mmCIF file with all atom_site columns, C-alpha atoms and ligand atoms in Angstrom:
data_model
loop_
_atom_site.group_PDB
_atom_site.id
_atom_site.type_symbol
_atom_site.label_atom_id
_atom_site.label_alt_id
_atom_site.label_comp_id
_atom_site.label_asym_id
_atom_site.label_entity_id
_atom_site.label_seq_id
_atom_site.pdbx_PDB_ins_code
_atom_site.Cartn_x
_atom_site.Cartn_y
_atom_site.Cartn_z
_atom_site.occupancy
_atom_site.B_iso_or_equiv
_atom_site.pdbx_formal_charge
_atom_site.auth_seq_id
_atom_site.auth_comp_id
_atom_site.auth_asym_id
_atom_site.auth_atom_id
_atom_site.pdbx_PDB_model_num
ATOM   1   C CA . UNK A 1 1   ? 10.932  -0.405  26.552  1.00 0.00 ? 1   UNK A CA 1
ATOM   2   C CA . UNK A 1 2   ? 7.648   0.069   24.111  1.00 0.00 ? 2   UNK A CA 1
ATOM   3   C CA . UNK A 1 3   ? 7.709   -3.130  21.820  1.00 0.00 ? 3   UNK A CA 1
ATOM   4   C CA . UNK A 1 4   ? 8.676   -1.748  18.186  1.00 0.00 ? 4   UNK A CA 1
ATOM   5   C CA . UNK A 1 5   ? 7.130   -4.258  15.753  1.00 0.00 ? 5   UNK A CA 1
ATOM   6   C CA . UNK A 1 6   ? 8.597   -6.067  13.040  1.00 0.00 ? 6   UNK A CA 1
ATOM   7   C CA . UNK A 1 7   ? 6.905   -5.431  9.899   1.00 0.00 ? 7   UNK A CA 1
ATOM   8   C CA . UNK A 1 8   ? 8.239   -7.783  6.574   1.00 0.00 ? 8   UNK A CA 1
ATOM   9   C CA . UNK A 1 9   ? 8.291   -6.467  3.113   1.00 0.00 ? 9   UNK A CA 1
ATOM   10  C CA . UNK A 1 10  ? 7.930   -9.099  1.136   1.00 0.00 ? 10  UNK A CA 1
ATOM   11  C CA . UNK A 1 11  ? 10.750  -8.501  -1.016  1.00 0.00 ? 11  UNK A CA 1
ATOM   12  C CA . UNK A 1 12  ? 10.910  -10.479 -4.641  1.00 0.00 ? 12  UNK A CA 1
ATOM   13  C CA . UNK A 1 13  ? 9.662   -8.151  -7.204  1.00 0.00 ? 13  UNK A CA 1
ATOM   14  C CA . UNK A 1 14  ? 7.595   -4.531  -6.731  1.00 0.00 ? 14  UNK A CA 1
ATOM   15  C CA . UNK A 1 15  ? 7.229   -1.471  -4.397  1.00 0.00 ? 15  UNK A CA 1
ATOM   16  C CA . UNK A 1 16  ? 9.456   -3.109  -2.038  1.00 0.00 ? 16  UNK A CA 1
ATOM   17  C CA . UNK A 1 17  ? 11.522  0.284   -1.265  1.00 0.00 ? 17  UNK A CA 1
ATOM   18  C CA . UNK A 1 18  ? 8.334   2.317   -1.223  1.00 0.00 ? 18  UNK A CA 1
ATOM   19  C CA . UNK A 1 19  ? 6.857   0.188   1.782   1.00 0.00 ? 19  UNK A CA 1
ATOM   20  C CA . UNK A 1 20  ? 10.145  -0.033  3.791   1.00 0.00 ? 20  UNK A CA 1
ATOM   21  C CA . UNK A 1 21  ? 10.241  3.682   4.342   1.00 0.00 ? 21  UNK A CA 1
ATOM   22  C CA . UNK A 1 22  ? 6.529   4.083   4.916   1.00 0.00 ? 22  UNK A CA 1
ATOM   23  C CA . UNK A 1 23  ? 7.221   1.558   7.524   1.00 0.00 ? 23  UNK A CA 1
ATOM   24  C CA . UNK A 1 24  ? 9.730   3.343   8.622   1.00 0.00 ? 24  UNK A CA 1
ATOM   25  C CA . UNK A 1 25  ? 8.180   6.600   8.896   1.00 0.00 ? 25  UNK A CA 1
ATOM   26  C CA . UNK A 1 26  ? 5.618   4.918   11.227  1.00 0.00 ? 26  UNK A CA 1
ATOM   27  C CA . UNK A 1 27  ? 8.043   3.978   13.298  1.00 0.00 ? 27  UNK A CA 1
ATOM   28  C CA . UNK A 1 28  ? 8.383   0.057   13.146  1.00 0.00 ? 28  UNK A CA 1
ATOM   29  C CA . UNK A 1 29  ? 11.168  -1.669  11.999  1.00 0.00 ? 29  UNK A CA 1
ATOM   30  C CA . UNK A 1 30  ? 11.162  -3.022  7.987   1.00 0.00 ? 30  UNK A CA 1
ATOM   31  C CA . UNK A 1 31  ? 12.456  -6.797  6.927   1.00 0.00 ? 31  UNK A CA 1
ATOM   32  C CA . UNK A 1 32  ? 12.815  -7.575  3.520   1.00 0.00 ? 32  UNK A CA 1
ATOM   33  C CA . UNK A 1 33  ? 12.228  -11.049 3.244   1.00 0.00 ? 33  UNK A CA 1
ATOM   34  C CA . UNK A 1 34  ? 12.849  -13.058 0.577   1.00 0.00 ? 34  UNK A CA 1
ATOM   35  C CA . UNK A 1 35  ? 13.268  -16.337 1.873   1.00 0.00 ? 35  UNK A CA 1
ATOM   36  C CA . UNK A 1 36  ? 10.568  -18.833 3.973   1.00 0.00 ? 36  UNK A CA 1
ATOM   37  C CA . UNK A 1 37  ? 12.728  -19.044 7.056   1.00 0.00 ? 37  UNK A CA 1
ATOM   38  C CA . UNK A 1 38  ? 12.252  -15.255 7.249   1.00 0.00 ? 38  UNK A CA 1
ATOM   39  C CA . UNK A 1 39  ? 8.449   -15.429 7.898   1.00 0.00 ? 39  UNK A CA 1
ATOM   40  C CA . UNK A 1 40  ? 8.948   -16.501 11.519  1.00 0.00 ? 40  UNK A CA 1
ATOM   41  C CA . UNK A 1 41  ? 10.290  -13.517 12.692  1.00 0.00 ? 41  UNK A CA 1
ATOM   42  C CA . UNK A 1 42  ? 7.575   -11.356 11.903  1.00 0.00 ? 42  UNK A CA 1
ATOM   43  C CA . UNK A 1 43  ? 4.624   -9.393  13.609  1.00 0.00 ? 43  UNK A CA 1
ATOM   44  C CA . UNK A 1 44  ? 3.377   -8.232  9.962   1.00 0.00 ? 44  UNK A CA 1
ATOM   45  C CA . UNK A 1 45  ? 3.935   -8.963  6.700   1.00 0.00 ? 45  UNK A CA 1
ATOM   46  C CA . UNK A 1 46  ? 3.334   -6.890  3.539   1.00 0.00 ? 46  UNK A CA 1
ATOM   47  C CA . UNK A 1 47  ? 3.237   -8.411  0.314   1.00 0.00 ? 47  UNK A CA 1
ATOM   48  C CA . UNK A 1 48  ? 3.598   -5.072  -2.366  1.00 0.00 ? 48  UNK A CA 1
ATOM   49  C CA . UNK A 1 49  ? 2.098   -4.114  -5.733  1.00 0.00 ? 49  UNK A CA 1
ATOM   50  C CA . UNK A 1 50  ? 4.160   -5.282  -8.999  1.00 0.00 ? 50  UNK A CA 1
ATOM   51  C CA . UNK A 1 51  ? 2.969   -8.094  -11.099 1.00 0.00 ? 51  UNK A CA 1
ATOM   52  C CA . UNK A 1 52  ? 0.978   -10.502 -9.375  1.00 0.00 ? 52  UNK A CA 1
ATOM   53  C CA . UNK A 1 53  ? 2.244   -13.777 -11.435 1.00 0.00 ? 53  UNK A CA 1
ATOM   54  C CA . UNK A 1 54  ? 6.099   -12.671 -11.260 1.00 0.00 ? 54  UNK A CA 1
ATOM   55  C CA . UNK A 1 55  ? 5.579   -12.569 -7.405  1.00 0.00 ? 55  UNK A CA 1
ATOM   56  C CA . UNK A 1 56  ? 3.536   -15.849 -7.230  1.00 0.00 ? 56  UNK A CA 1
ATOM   57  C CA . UNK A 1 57  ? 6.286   -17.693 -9.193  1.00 0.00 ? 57  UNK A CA 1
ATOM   58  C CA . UNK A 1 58  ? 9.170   -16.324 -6.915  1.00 0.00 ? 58  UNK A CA 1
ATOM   59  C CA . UNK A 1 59  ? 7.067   -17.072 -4.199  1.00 0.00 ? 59  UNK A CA 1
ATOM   60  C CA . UNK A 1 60  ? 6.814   -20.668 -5.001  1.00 0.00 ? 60  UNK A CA 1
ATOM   61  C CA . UNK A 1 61  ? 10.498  -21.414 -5.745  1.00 0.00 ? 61  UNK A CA 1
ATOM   62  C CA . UNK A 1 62  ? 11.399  -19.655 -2.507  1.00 0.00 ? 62  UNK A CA 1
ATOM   63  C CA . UNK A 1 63  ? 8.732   -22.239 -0.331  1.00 0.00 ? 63  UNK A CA 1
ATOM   64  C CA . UNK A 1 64  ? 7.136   -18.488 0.313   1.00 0.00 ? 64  UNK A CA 1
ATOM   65  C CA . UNK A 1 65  ? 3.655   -19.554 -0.824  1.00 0.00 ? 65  UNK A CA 1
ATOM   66  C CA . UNK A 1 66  ? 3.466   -22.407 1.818   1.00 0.00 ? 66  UNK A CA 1
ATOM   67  C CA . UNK A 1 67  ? 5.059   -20.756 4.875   1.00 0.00 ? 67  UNK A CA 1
ATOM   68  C CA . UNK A 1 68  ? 3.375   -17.470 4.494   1.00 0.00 ? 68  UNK A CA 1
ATOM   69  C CA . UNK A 1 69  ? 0.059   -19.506 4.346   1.00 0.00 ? 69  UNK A CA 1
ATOM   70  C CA . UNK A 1 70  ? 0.729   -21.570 7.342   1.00 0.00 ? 70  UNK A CA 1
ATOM   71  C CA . UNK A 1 71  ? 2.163   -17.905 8.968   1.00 0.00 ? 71  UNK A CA 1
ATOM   72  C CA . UNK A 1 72  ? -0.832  -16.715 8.462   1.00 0.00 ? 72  UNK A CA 1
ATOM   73  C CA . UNK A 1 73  ? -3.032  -19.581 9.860   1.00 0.00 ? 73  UNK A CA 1
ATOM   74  C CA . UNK A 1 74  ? -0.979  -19.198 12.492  1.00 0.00 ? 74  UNK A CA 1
ATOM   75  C CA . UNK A 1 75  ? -2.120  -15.503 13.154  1.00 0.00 ? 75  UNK A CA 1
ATOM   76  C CA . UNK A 1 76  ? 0.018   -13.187 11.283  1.00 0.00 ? 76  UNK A CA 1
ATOM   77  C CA . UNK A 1 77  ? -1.514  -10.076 10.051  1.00 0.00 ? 77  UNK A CA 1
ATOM   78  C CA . UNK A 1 78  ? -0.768  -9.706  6.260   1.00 0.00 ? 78  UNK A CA 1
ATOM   79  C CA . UNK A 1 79  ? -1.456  -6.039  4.001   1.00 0.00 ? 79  UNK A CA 1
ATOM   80  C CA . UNK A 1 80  ? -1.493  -6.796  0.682   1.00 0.00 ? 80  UNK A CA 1
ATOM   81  C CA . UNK A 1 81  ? -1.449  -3.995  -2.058  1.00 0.00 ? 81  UNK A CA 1
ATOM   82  C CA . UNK A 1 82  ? -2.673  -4.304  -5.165  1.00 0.00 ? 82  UNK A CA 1
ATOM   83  C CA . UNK A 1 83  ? -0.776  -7.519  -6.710  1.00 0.00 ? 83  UNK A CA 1
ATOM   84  C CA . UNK A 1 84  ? -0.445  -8.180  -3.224  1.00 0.00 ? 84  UNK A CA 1
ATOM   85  C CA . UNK A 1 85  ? -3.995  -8.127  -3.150  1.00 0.00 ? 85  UNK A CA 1
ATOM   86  C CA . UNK A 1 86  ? -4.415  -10.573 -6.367  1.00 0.00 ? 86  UNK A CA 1
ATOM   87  C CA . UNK A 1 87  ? -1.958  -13.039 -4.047  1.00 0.00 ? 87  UNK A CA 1
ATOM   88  C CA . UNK A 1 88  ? -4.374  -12.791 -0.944  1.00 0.00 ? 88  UNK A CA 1
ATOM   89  C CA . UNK A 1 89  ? -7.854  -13.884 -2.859  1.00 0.00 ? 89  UNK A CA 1
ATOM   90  C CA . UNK A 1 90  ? -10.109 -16.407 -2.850  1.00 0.00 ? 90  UNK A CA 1
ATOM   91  C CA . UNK A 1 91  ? -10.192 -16.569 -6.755  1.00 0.00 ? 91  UNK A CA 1
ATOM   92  C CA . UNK A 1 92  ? -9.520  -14.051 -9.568  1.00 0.00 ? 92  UNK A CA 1
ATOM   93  C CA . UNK A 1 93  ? -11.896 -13.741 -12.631 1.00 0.00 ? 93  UNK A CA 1
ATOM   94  C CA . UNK A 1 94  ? -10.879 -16.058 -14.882 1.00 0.00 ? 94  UNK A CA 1
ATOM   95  C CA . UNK A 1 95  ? -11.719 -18.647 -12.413 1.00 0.00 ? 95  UNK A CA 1
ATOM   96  C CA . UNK A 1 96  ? -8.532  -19.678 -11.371 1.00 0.00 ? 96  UNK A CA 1
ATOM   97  C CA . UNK A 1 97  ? -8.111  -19.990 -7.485  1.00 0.00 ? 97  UNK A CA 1
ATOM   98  C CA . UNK A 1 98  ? -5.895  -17.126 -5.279  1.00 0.00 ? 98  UNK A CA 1
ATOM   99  C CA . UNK A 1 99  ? -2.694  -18.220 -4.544  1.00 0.00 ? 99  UNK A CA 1
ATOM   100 C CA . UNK A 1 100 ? -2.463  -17.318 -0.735  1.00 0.00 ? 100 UNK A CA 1
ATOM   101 C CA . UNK A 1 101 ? -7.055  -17.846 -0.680  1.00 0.00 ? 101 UNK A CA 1
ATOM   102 C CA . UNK A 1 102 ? -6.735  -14.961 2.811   1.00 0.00 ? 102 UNK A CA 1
ATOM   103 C CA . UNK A 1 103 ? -9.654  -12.927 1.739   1.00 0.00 ? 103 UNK A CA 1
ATOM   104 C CA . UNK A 1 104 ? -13.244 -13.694 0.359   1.00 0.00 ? 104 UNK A CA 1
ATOM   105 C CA . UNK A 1 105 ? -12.811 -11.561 -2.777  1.00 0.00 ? 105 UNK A CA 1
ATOM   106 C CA . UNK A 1 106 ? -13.089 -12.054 -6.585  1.00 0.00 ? 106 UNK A CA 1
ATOM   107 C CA . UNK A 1 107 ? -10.755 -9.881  -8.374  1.00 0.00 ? 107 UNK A CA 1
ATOM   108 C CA . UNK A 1 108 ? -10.367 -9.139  -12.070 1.00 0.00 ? 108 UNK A CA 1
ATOM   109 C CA . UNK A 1 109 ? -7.008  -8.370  -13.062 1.00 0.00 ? 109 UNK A CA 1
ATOM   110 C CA . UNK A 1 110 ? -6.310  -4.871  -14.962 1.00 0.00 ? 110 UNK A CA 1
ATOM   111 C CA . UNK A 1 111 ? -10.113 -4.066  -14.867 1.00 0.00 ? 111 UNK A CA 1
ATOM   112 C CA . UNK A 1 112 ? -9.276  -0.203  -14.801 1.00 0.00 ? 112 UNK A CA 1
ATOM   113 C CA . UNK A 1 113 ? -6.806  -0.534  -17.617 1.00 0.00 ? 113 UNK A CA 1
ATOM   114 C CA . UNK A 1 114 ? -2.950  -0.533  -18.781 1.00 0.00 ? 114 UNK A CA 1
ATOM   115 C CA . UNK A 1 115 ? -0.397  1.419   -17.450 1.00 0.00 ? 115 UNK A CA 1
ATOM   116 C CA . UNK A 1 116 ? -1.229  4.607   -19.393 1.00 0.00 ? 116 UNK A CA 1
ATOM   117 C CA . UNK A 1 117 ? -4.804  4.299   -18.034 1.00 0.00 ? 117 UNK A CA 1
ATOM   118 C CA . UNK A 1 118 ? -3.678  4.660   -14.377 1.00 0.00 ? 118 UNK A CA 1
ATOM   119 C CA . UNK A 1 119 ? -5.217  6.969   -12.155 1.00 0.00 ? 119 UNK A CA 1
ATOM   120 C CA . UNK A 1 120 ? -5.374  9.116   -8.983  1.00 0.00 ? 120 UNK A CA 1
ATOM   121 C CA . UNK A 1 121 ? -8.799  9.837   -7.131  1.00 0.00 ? 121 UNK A CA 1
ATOM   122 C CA . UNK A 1 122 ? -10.140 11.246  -3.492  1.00 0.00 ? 122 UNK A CA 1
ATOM   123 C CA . UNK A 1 123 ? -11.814 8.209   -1.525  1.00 0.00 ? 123 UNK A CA 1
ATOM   124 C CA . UNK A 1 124 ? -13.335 8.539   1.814   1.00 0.00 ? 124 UNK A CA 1
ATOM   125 C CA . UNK A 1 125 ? -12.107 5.783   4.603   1.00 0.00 ? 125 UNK A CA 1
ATOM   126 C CA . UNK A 1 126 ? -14.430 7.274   7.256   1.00 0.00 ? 126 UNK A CA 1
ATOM   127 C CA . UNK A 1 127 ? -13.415 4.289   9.703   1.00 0.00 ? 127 UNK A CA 1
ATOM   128 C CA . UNK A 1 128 ? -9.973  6.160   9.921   1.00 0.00 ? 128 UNK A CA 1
ATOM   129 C CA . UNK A 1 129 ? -10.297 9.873   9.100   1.00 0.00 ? 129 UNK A CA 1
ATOM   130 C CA . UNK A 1 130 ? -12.696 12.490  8.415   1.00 0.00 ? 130 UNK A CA 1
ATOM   131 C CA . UNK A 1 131 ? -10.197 13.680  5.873   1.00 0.00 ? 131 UNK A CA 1
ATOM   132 C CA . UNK A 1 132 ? -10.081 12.624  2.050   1.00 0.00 ? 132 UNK A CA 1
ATOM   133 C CA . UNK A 1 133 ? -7.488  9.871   0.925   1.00 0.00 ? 133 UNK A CA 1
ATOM   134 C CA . UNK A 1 134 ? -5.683  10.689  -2.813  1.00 0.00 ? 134 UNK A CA 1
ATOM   135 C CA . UNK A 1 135 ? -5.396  6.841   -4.030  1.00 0.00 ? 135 UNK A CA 1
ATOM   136 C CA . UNK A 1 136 ? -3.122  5.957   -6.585  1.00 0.00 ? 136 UNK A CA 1
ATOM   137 C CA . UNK A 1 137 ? -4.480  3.519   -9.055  1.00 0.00 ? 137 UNK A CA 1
ATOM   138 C CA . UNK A 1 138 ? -1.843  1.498   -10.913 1.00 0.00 ? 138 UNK A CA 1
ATOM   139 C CA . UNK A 1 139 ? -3.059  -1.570  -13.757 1.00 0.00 ? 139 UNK A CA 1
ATOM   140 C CA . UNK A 1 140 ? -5.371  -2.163  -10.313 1.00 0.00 ? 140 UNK A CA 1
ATOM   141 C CA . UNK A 1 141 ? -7.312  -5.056  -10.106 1.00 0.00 ? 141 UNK A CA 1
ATOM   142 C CA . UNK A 1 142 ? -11.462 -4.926  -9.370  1.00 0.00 ? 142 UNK A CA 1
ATOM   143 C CA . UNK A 1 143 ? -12.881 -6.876  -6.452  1.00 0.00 ? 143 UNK A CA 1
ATOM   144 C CA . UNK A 1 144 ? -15.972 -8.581  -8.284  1.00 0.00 ? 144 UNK A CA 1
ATOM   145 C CA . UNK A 1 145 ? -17.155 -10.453 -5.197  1.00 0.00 ? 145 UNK A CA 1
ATOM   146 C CA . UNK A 1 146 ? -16.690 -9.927  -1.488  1.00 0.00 ? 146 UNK A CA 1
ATOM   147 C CA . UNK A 1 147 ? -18.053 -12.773 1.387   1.00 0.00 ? 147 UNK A CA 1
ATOM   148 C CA . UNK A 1 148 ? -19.749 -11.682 4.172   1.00 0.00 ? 148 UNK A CA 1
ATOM   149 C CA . UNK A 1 149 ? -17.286 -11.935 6.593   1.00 0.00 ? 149 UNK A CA 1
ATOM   150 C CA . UNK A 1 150 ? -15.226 -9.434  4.540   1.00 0.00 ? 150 UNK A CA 1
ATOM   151 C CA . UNK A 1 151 ? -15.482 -5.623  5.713   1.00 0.00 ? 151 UNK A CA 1
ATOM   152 C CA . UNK A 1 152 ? -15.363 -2.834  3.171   1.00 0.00 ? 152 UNK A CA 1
ATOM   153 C CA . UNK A 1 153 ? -13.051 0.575   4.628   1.00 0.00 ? 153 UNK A CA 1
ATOM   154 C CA . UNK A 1 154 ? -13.247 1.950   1.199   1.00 0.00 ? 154 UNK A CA 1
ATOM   155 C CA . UNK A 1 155 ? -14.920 2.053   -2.241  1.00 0.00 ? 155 UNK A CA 1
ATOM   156 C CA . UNK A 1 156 ? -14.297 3.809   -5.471  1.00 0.00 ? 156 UNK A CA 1
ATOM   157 C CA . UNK A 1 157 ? -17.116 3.734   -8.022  1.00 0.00 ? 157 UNK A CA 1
ATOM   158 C CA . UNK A 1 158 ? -19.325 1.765   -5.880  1.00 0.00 ? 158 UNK A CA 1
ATOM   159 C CA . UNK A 1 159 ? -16.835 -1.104  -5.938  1.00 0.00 ? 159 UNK A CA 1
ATOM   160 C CA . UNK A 1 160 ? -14.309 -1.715  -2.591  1.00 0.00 ? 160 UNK A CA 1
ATOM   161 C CA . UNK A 1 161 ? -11.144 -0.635  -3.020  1.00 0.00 ? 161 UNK A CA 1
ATOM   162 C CA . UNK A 1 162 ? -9.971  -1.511  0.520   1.00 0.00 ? 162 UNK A CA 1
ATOM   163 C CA . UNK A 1 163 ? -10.873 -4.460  2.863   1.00 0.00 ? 163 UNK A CA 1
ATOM   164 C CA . UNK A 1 164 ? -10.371 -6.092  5.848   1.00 0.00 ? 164 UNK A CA 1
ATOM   165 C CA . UNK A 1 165 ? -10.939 -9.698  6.600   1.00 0.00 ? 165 UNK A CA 1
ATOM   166 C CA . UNK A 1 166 ? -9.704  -11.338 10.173  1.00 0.00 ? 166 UNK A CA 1
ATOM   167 C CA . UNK A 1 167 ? -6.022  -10.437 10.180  1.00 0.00 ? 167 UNK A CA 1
ATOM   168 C CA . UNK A 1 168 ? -6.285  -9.358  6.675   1.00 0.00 ? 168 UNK A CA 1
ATOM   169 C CA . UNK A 1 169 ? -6.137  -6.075  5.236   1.00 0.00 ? 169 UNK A CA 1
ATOM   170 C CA . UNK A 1 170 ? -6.026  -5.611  1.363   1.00 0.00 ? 170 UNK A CA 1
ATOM   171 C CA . UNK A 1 171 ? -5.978  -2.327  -0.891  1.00 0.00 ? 171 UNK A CA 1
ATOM   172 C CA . UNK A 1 172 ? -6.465  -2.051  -5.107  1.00 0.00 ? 172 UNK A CA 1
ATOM   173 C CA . UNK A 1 173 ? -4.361  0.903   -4.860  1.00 0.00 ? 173 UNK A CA 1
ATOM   174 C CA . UNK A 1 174 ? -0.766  2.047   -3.525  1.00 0.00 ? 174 UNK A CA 1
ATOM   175 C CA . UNK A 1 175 ? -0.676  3.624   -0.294  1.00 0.00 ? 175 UNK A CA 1
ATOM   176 C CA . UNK A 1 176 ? 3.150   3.464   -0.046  1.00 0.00 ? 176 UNK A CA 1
ATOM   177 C CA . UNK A 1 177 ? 3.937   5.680   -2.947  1.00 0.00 ? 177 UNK A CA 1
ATOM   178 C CA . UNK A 1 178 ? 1.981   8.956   -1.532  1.00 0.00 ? 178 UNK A CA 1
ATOM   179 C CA . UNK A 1 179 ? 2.989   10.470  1.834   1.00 0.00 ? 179 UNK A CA 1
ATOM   180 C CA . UNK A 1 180 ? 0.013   9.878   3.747   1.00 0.00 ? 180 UNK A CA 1
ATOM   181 C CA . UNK A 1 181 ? 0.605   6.714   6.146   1.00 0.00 ? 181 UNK A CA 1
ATOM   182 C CA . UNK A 1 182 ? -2.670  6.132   7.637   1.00 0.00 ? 182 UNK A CA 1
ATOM   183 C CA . UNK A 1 183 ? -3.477  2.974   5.990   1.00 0.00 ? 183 UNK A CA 1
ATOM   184 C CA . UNK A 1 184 ? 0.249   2.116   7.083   1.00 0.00 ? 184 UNK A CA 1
ATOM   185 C CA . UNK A 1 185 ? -0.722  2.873   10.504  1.00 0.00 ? 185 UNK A CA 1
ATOM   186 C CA . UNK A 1 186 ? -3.741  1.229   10.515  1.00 0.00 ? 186 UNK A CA 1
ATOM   187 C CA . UNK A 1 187 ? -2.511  -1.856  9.718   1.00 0.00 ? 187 UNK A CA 1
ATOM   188 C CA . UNK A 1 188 ? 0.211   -1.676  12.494  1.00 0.00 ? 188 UNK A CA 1
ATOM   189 C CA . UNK A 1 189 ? -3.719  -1.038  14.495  1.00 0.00 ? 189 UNK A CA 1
ATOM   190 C CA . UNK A 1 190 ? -4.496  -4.048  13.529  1.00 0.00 ? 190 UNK A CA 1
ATOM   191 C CA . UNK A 1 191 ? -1.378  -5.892  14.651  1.00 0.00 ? 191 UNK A CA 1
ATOM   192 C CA . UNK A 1 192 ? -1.430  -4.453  18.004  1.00 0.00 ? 192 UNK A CA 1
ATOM   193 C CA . UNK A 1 193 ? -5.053  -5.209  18.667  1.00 0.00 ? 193 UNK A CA 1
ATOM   194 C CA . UNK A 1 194 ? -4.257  -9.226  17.452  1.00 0.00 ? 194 UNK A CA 1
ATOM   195 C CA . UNK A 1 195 ? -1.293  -9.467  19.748  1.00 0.00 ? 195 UNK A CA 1
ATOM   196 C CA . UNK A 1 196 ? -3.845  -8.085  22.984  1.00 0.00 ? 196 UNK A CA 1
ATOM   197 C CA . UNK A 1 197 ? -6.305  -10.924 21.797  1.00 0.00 ? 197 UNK A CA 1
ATOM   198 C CA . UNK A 1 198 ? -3.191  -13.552 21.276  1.00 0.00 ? 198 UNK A CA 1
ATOM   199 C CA . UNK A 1 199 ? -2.265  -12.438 24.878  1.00 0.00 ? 199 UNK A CA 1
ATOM   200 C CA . UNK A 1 200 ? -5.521  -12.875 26.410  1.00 0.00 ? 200 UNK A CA 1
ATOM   201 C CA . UNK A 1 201 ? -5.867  -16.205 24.876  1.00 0.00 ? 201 UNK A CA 1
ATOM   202 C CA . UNK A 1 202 ? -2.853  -17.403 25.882  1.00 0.00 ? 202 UNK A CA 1
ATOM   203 C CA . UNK A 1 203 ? -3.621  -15.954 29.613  1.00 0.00 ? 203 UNK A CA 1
HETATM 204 N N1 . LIG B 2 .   ? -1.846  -5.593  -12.764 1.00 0.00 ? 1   LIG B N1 1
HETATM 205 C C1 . LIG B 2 .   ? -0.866  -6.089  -11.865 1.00 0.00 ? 1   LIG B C1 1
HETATM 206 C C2 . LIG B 2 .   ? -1.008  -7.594  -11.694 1.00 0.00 ? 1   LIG B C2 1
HETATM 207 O O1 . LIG B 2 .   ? -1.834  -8.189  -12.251 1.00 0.00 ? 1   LIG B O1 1
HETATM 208 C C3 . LIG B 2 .   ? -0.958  -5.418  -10.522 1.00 0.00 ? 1   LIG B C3 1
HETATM 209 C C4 . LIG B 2 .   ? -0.590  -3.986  -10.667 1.00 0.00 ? 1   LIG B C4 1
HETATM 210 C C5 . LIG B 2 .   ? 0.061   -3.387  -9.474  1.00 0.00 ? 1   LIG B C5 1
HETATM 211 O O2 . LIG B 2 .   ? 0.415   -4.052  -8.498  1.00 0.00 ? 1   LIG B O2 1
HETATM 212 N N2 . LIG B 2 .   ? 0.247   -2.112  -9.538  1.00 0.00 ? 1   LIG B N2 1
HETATM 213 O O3 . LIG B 2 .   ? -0.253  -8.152  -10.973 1.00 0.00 ? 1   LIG B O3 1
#
């Protein structure tokens, strides 16, 4: 029987519902999780857009912020989409250090603007199709910095709007509320390729 991954939605505050079915659609199997014991499970883990510091304080009360660290240590691959990508980073603008430190970014928080100042806009990801990708820009954050280990898919503007790092993947914008899944799919990619090199590791 093909092995149908398990793919956690992060589940405390944000476009929890939104992710499940993209996840869905791909043909993996959604977990909302919303307690540390959950993290184990796993192959992937999504942590959604909403508002960053609502979703850092659950996270804390729950014991998320510690598991999902060591999780992730421990080689789980994590997508994290817009205040999901505000969790993952080094450090945000104002200096104060990322909760979950997963990728080498700076981010600025609501750099393109309020809620009436959202946007949509055709980006290229040429590392995944020839075809243009309509990005929906919600209060998204700006990455400021990226380290060199980090690898931009995407930019809008000049500045990256999607990045990879390790077993990382991170996005300022919300590919789970249009209908196109490849950034869905490409993270499920990315946890197929880390459980071949797991495998080969362990022999
Ligand atoms: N501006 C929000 C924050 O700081 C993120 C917006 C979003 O996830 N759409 O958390």
């Amino acid at each position: 029987m093909p092995d149908v991954p398990t793919i956690g939605i992060l589940a405390l505050q944000g476009s929890v519902r939104e992710h499940q079915r993209a996840i869905e659609r791909c043909g993996a199997v959604p977990a909302l999780v919303k307690q540390a014991e959950e993290i184990e499970l796993l192959d992937g883990l999504i942590i959604p857009g909403g508002e960053s510091t609502t979703i850092a304080k659950l996270m804390s009360r729950a014991g998320l912020t510690e598991a999902i660290k060591k999780a992730a240590e421990g080689g789980l691959a994590i997508f994290g989409t817009c205040a999901g990508l505000i969790l993952m980073a080094r450090e945000t603008a104002e200096g104060e250090q990322g909760l979950l430190g997963l990728v080498d970014i700076k981010v600025r928080r609501n750099a393109y603007g309020s809620q009436t100042e959202s946007f949509e806009a055709d980006i290229s990801i040429d590392s995944l199709s020839s075809k243009k990708y309509r990005a929906v820009f919600i209060r998204a954050p700006l990455v400021e910095e990226t380290g060199s280990k980090v690898k931009m898919l995407a930019s809008y503007q000049g500045n990256p709007v999607l990045l990879e790092e390790r077993r990382s993947l991170v996005s300022c914008f919300h590919p789970e509320l249009t209908d196109d899944l490849e950034i869905h799919r490409h993270f499920l990619k990315m946890i197929e390729k880390n459980k071949g090199q797991v495998k080969q590791k362990g022999g």
